[in-house]
PDB file of C-alpha atoms in Angstrom:
ATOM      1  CA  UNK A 108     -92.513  22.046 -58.006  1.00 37.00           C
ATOM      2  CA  UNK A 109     -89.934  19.933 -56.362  1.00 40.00           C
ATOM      3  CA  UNK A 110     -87.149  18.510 -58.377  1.00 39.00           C
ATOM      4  CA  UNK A 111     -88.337  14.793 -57.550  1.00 39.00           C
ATOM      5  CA  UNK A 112     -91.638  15.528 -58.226  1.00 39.00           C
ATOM      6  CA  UNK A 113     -90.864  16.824 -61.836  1.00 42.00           C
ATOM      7  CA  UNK A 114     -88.268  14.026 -62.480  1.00 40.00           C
ATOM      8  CA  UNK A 115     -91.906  11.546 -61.922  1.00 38.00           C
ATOM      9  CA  UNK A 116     -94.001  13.876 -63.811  1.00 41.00           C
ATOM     10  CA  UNK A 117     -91.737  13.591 -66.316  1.00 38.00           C
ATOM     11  CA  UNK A 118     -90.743   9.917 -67.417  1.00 39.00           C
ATOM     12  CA  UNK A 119     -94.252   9.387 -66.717  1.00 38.00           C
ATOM     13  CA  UNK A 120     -95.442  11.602 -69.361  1.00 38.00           C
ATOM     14  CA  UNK A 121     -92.803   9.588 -71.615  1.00 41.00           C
ATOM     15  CA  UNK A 122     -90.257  12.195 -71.344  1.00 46.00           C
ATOM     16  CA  UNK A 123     -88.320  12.981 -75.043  1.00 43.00           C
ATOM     17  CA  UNK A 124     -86.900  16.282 -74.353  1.00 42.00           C
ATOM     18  CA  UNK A 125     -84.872  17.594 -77.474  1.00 43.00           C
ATOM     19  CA  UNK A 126     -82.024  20.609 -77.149  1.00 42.00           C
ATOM     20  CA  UNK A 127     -80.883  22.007 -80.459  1.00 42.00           C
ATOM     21  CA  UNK A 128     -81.019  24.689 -82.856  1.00 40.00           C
ATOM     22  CA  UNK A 129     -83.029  24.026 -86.515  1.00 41.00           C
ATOM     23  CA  UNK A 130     -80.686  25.164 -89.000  1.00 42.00           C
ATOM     24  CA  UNK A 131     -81.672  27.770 -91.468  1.00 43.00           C
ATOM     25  CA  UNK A 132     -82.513  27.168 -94.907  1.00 41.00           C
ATOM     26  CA  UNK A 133     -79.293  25.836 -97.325  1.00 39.00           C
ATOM     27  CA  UNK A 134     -77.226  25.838 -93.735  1.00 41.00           C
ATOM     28  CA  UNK A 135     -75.485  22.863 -93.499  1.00 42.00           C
ATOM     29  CA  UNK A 136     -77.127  19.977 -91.069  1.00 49.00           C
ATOM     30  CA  UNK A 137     -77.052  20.960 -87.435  1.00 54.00           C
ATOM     31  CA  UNK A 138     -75.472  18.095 -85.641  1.00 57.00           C
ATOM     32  CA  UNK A 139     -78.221  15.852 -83.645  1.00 66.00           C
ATOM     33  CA  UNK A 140     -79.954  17.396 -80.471  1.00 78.00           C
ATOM     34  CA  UNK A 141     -79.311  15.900 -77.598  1.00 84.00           C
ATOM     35  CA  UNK A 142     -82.175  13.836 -76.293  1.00 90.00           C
ATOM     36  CA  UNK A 143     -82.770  13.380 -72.060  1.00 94.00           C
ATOM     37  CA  UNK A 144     -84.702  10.099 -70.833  1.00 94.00           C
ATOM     38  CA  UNK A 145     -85.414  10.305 -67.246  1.00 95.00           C
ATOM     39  CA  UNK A 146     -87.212   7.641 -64.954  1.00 93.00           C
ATOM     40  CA  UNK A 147     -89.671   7.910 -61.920  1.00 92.00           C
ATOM     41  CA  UNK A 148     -87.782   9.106 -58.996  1.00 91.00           C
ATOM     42  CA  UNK A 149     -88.112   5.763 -56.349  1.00 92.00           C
ATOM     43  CA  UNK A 150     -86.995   5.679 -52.350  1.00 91.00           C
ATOM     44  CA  UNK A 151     -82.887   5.046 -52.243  1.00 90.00           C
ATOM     45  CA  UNK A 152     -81.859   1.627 -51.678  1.00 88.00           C
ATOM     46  CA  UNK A 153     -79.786   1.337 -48.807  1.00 86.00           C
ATOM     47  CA  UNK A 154     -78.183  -1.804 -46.553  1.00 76.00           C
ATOM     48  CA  UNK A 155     -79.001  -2.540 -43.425  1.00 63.00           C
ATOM     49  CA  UNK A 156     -82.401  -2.865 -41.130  1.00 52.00           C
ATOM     50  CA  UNK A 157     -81.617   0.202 -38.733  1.00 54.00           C
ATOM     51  CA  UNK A 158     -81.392   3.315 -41.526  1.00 57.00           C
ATOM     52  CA  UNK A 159     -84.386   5.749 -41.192  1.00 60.00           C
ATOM     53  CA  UNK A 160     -86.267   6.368 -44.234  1.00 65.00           C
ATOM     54  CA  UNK A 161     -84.353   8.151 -47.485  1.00 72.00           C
ATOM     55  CA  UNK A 162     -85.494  10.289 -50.032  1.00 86.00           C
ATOM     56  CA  UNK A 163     -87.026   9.596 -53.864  1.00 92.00           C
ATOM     57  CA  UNK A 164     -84.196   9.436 -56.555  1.00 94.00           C
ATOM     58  CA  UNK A 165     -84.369   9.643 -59.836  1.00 95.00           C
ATOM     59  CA  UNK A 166     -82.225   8.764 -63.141  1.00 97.00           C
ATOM     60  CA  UNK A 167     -82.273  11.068 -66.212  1.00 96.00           C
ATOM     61  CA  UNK A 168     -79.696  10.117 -69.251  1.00 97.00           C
ATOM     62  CA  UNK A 169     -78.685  12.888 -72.009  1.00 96.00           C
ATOM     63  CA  UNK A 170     -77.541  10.985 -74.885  1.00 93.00           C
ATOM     64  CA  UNK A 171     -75.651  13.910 -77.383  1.00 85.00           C
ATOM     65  CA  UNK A 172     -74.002  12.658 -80.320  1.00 80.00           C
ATOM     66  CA  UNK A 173     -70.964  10.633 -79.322  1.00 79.00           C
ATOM     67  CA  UNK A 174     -71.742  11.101 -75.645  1.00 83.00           C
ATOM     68  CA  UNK A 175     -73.940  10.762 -73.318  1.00 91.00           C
ATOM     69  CA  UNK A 176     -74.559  12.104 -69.193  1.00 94.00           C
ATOM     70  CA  UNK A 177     -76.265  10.555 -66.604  1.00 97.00           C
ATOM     71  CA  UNK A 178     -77.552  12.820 -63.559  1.00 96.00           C
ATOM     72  CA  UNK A 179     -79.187  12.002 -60.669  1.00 95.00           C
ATOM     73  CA  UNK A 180     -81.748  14.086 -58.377  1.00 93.00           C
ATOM     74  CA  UNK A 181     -83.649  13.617 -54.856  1.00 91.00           C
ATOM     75  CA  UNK A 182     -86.804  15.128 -53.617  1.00 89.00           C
ATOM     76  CA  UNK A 183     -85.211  17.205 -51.435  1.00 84.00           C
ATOM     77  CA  UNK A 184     -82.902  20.279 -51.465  1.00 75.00           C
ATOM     78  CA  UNK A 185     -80.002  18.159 -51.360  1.00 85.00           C
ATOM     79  CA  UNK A 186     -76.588  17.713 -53.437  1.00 89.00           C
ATOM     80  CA  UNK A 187     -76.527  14.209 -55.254  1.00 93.00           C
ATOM     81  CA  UNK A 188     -73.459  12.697 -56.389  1.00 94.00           C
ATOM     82  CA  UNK A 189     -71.784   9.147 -57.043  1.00 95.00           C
ATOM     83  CA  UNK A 190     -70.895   6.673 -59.881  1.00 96.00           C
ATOM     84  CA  UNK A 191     -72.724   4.545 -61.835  1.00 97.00           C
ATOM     85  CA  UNK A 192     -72.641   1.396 -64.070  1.00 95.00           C
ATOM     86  CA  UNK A 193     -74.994   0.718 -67.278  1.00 96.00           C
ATOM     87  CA  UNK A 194     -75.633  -2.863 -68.782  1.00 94.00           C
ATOM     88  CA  UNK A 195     -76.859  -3.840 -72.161  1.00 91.00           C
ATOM     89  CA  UNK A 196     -79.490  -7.630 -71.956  1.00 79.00           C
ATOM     90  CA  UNK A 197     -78.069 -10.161 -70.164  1.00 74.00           C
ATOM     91  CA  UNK A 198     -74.247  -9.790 -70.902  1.00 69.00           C
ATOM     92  CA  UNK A 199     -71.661  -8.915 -68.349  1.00 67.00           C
ATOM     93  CA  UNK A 200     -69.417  -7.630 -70.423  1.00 67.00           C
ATOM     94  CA  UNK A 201     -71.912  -5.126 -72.782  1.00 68.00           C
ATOM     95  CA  UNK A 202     -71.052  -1.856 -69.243  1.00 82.00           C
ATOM     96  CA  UNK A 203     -70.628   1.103 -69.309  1.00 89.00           C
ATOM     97  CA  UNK A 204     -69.785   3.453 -66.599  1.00 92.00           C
ATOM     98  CA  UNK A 205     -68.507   6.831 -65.049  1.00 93.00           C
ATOM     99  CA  UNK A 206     -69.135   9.656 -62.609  1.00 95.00           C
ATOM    100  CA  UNK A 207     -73.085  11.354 -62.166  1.00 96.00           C
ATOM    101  CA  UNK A 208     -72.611  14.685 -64.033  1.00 95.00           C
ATOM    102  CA  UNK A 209     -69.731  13.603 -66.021  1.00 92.00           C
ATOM    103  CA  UNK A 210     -69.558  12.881 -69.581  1.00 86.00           C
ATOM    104  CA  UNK A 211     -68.725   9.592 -70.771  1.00 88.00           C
ATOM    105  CA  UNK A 212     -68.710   7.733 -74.511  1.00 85.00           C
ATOM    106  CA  UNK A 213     -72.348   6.740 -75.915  1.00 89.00           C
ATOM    107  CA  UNK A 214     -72.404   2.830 -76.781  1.00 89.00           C
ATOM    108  CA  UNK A 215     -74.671   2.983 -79.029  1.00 91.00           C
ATOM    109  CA  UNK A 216     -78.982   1.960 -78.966  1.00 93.00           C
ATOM    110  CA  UNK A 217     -80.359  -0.306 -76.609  1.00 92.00           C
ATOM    111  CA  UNK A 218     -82.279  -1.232 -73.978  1.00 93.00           C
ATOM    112  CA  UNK A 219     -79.799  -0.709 -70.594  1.00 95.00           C
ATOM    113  CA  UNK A 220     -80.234  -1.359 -66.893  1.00 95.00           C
ATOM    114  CA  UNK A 221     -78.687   1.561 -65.194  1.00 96.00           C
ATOM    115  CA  UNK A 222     -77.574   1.291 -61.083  1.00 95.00           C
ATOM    116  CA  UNK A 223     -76.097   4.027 -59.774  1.00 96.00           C
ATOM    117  CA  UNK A 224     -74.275   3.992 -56.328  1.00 95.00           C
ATOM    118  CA  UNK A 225     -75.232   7.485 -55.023  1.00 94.00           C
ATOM    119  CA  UNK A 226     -74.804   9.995 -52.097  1.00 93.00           C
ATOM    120  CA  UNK A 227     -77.537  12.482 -50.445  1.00 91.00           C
ATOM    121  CA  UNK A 228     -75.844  15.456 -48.820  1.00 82.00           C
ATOM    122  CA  UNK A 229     -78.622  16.168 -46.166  1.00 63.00           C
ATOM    123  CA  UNK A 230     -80.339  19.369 -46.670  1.00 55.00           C
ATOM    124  CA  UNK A 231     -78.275  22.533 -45.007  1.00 55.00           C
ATOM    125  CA  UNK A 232     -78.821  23.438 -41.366  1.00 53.00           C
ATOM    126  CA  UNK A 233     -80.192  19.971 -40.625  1.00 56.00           C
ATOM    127  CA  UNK A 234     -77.938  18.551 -39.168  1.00 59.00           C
ATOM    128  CA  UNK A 235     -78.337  15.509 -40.484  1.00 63.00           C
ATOM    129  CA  UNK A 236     -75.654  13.312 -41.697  1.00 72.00           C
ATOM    130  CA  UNK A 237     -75.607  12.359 -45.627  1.00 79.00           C
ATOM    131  CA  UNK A 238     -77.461   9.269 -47.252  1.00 87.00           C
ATOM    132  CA  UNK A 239     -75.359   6.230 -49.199  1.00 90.00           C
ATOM    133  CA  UNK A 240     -77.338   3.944 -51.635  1.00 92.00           C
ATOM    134  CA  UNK A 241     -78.549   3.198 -55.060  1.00 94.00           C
ATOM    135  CA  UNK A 242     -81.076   4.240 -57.534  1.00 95.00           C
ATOM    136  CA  UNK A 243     -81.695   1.903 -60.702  1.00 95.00           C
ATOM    137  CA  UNK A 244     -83.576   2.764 -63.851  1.00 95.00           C
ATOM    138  CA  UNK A 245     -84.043   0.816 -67.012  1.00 95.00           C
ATOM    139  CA  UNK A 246     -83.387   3.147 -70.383  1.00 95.00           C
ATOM    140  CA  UNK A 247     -84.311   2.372 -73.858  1.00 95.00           C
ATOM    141  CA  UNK A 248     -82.281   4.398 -76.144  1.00 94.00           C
ATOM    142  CA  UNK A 249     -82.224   4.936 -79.619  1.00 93.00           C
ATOM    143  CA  UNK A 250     -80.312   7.973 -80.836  1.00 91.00           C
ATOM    144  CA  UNK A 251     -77.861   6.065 -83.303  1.00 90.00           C
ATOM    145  CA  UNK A 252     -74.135   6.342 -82.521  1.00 86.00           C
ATOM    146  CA  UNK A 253     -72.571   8.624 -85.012  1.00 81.00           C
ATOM    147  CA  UNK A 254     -69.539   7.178 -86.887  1.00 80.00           C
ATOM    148  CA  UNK A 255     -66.391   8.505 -84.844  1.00 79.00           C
ATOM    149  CA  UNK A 256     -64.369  11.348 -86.970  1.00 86.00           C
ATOM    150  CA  UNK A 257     -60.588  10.812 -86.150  1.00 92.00           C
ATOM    151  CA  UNK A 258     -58.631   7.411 -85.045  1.00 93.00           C
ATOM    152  CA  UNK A 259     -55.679   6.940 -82.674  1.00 96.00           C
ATOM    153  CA  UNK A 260     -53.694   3.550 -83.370  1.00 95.00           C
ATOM    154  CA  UNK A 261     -50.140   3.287 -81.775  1.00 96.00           C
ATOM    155  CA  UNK A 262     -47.236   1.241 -82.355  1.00 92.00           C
ATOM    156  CA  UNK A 263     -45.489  -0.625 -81.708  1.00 84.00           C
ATOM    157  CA  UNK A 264     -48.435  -2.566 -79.460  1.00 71.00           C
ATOM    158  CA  UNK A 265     -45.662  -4.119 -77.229  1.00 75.00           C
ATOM    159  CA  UNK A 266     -46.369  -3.535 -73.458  1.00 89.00           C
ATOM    160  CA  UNK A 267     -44.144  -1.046 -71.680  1.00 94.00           C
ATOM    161  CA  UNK A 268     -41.335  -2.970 -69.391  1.00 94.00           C
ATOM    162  CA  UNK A 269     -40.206  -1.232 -65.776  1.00 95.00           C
ATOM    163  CA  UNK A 270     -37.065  -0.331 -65.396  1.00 95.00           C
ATOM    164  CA  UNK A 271     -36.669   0.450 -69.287  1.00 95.00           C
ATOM    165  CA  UNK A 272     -38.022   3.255 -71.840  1.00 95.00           C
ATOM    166  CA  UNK A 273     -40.508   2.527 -74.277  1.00 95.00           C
ATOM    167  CA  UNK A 274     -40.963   4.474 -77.649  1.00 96.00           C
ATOM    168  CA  UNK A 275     -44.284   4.689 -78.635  1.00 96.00           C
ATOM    169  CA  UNK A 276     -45.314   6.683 -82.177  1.00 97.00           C
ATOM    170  CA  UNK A 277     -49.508   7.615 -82.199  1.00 97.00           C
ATOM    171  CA  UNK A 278     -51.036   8.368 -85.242  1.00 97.00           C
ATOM    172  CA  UNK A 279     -53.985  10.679 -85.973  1.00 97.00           C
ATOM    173  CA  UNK A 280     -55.772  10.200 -88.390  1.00 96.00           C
ATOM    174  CA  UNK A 281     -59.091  12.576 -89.476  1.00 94.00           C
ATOM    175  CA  UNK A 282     -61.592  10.458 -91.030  1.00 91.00           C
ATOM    176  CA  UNK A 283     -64.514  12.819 -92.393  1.00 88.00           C
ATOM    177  CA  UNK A 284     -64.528  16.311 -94.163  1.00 88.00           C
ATOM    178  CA  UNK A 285     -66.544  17.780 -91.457  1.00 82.00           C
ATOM    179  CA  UNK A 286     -64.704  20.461 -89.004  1.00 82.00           C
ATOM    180  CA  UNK A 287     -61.233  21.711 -89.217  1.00 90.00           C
ATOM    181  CA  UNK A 288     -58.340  20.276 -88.599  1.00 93.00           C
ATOM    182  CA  UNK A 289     -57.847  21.097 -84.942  1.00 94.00           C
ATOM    183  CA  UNK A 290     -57.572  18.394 -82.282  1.00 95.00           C
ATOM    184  CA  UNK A 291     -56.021  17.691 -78.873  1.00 96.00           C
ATOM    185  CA  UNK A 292     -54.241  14.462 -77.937  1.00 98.00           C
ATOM    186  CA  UNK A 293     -53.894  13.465 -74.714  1.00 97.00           C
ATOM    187  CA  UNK A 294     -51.698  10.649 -73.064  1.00 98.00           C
ATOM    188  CA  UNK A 295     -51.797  10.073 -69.588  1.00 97.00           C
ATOM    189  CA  UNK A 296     -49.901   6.951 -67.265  1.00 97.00           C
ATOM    190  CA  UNK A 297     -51.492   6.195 -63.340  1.00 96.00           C
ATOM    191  CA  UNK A 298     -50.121   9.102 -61.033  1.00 95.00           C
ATOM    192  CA  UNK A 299     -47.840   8.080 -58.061  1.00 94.00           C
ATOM    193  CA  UNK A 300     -46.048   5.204 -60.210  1.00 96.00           C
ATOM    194  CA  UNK A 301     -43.101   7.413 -61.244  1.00 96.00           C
ATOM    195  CA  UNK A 302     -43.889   6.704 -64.637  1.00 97.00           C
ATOM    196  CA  UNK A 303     -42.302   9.635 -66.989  1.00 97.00           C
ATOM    197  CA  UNK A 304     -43.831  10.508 -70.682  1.00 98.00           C
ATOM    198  CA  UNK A 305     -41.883  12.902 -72.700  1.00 97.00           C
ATOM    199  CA  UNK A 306     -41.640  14.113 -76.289  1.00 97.00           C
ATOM    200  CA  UNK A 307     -39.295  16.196 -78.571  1.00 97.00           C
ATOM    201  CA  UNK A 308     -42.390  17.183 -80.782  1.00 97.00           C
ATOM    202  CA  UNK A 309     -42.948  21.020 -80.022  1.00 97.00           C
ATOM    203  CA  UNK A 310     -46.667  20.571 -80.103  1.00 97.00           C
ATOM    204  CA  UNK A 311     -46.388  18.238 -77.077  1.00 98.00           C
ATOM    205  CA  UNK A 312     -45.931  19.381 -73.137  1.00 98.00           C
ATOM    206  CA  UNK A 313     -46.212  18.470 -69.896  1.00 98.00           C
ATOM    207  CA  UNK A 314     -49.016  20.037 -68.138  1.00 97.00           C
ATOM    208  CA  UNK A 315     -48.687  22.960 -65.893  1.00 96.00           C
ATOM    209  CA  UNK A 316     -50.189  22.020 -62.137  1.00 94.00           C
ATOM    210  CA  UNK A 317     -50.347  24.486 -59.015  1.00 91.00           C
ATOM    211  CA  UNK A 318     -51.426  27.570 -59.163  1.00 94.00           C
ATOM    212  CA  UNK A 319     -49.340  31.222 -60.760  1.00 95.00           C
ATOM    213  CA  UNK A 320     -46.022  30.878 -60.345  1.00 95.00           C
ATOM    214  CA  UNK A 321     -45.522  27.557 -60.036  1.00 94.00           C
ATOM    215  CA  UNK A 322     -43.862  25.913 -62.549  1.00 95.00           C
ATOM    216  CA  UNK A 323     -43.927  22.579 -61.786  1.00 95.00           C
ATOM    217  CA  UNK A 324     -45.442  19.651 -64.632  1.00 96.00           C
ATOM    218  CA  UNK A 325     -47.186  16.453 -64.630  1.00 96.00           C
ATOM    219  CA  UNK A 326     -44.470  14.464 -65.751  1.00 97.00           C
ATOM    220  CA  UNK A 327     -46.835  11.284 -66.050  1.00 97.00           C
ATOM    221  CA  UNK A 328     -49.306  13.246 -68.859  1.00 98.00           C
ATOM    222  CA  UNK A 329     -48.926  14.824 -72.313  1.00 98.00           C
ATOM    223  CA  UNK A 330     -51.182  17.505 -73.584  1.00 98.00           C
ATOM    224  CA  UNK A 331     -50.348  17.542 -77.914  1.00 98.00           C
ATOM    225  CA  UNK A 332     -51.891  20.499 -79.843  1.00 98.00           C
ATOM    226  CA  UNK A 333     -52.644  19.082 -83.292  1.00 97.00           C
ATOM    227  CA  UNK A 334     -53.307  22.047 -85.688  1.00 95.00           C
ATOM    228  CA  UNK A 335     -53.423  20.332 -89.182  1.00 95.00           C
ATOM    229  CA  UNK A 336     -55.313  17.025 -89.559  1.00 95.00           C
ATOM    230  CA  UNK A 337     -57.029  16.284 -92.838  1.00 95.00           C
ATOM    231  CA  UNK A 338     -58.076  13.322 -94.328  1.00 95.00           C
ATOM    232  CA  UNK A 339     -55.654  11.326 -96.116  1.00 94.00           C
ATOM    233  CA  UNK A 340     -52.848  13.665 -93.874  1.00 95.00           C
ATOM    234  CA  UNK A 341     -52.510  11.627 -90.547  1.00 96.00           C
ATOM    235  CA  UNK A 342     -50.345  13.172 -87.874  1.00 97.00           C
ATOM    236  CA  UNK A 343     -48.067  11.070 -85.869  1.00 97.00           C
ATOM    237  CA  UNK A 344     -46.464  12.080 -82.432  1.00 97.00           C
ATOM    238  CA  UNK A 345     -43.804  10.039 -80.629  1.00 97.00           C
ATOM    239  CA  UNK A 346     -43.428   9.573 -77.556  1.00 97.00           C
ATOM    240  CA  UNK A 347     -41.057   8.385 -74.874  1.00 97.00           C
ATOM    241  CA  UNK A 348     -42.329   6.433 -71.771  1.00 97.00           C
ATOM    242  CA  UNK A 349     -39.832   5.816 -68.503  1.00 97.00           C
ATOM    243  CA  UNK A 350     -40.263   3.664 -65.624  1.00 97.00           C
ATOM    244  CA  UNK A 351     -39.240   2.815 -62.882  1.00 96.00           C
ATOM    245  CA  UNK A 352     -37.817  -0.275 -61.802  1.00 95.00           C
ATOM    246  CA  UNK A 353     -39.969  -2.733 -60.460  1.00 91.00           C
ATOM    247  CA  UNK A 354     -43.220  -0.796 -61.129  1.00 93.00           C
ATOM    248  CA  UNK A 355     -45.734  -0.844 -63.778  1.00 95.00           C
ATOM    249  CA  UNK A 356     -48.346   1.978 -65.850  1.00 96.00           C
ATOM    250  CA  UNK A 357     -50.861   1.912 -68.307  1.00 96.00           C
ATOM    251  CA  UNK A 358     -50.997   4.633 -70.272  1.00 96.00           C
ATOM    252  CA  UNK A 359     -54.321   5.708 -71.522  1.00 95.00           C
ATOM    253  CA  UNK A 360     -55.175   7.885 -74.840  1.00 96.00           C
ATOM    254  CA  UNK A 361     -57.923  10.334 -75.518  1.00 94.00           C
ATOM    255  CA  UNK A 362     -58.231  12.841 -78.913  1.00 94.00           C
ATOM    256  CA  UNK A 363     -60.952  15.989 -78.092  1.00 91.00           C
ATOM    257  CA  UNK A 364     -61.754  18.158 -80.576  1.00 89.00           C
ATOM    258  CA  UNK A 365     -64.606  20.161 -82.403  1.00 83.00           C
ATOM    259  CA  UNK A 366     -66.948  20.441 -85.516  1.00 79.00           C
ATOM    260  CA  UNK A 367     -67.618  24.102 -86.147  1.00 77.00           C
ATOM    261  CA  UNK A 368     -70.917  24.736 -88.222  1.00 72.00           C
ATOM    262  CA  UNK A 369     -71.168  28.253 -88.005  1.00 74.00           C
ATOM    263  CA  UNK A 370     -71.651  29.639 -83.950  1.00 74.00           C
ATOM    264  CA  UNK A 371     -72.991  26.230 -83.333  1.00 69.00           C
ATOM    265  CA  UNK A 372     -70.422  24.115 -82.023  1.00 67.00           C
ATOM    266  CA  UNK A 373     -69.963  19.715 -81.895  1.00 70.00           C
ATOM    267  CA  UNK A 374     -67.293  17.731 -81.029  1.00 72.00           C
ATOM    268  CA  UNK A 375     -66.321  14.355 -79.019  1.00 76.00           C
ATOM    269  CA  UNK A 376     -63.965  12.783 -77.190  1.00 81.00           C
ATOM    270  CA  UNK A 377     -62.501   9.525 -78.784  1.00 87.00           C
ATOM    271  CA  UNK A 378     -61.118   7.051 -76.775  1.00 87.00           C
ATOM    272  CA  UNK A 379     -57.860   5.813 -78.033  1.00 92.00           C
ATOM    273  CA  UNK A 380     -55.867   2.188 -77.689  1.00 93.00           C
ATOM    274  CA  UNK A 381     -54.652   1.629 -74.419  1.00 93.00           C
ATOM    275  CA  UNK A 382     -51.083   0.924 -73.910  1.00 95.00           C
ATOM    276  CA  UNK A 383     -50.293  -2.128 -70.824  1.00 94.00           C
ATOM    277  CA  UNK A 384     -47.051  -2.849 -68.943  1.00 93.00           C
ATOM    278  CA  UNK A 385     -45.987  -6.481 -68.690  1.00 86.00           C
TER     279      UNK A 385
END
């Protein structure tokens, strides 16, 4: 059965598929399954008069607890990637977005008009050259978004100046009793600005990039190692941001971590304030 085909066969039976493990009796409650929507695979939408005929694409969105994927497929043996952009009703401002494949933050139930801007790597040994276009599909989804389990807040909220270092102090805070108190902040500015984050706390470093030996860091992120989060026992980090003169960075904030329930494993990735430059 070809992968279009099934994508068709699929949101026309009303797909629901469900992923998850029941829990066993007096085991504590498995975290939600993740649920996939797909819709019918339709020809790629593509500018201009003179393009020959492209193949049926499809939309499928996995919606897992406080994230969701969306994938795309063709009816063909060929590699499908791109971006895409979600909207909820009529307002411009209810998006969404990120990368086919990738994992991005779950906004929550609704009905959402999905456009993805896509590309069809021809099939091998055709010669052919790849495909550029867009595939829509129109999702109703109603998983419920599940209350986030840490915060990040930073202070002071005063935008970071060029030419001049900012101190900025996060705090993270665990907000439920589920999971341990294990987490992984991450701070990163725009690469190529010269910006320069850097921290005295020893669970903070630069990132390692290159490959065994090298040594060198990413002197625009910070990877912190948070070991002992509980609720009503924030942790705070401080950092120290540099820039250049005459150039500006935002610096952007995300916390990962995990809920252990036995072997079976949940987590999220929480999006934390972003910091601007004036």
């Amino acid at each position: 059965m070809r992968l279009g085909t099934s994508l068709t066969a699929l949101a026309a039976a009303g797909l629901t598929v469900l992923a998850g493990a029941v829990p066993a009796a007096g085991a504590a409650a498995a975290p939600p399954p993740a649920v996939t929507t797909c819709s019918p695979a339709a020809p790629l939408e593509q500018s201009g008069t003179e393009r020959p005929a492209g193949p049926s694409v499809g939309l499928c969105v996995t919606v897992a607890g406080a994230n969701m994927t969306v994938t795309a497929a063709a009816d063909c043996a060929c590699a499908v990637s791109g971006t895409w952009t979600a909207r909820r009703g009529d307002d411009e401002d209810d998006t969404a977005s990120g990368t086919l494949g990738g994992r991005a933050e779950y906004p929550g139930p609704g009905t959402y008009a999905f456009t993805a801007t896509v590309r069809v790597g021809a099939a091998p040994r055709t010669g052919a050259e790849p495909l550029t276009g867009t595939a829509k599909g129109t999702f109703t989804l109603t998983a419920p978004k599940p209350a986030a389990g840490h915060r990040i807040e930073v202070a002071p909220p005063a935008a970071l100046a060029p030419g001049a270092t900012t101190t900025l102090t996060y705090t993270v805070e665990r907000t439920t009793d589920d999971g341990d108190g294990s987490a992984r902040l991450g701070l990163i500015g725009e690469p190529g600005t010269g910006i320069r984050l850097d921290s005295t706390d020893v669970r903070c470093v630069n990132p390692l990039t290159g490959r065994y030996p090298a040594t060198t860091r990413s002197a625009h992120a910070l990877d912190c190692a948070l070991t002992d989060l509980q609720p009503g026992r924030p942790a705070t980090v401080t950092v120290h941001v540099t820039l250049p003169a005459d150039t500006c960075s935002t610096i952007v904030s995300r916390l990962g971590y995990w809920t252990p329930n036995g072997q079976q494993v949940a987590g999220a990735m929480v999006n934390g304030p972003t910091v601007a430059c004036r």
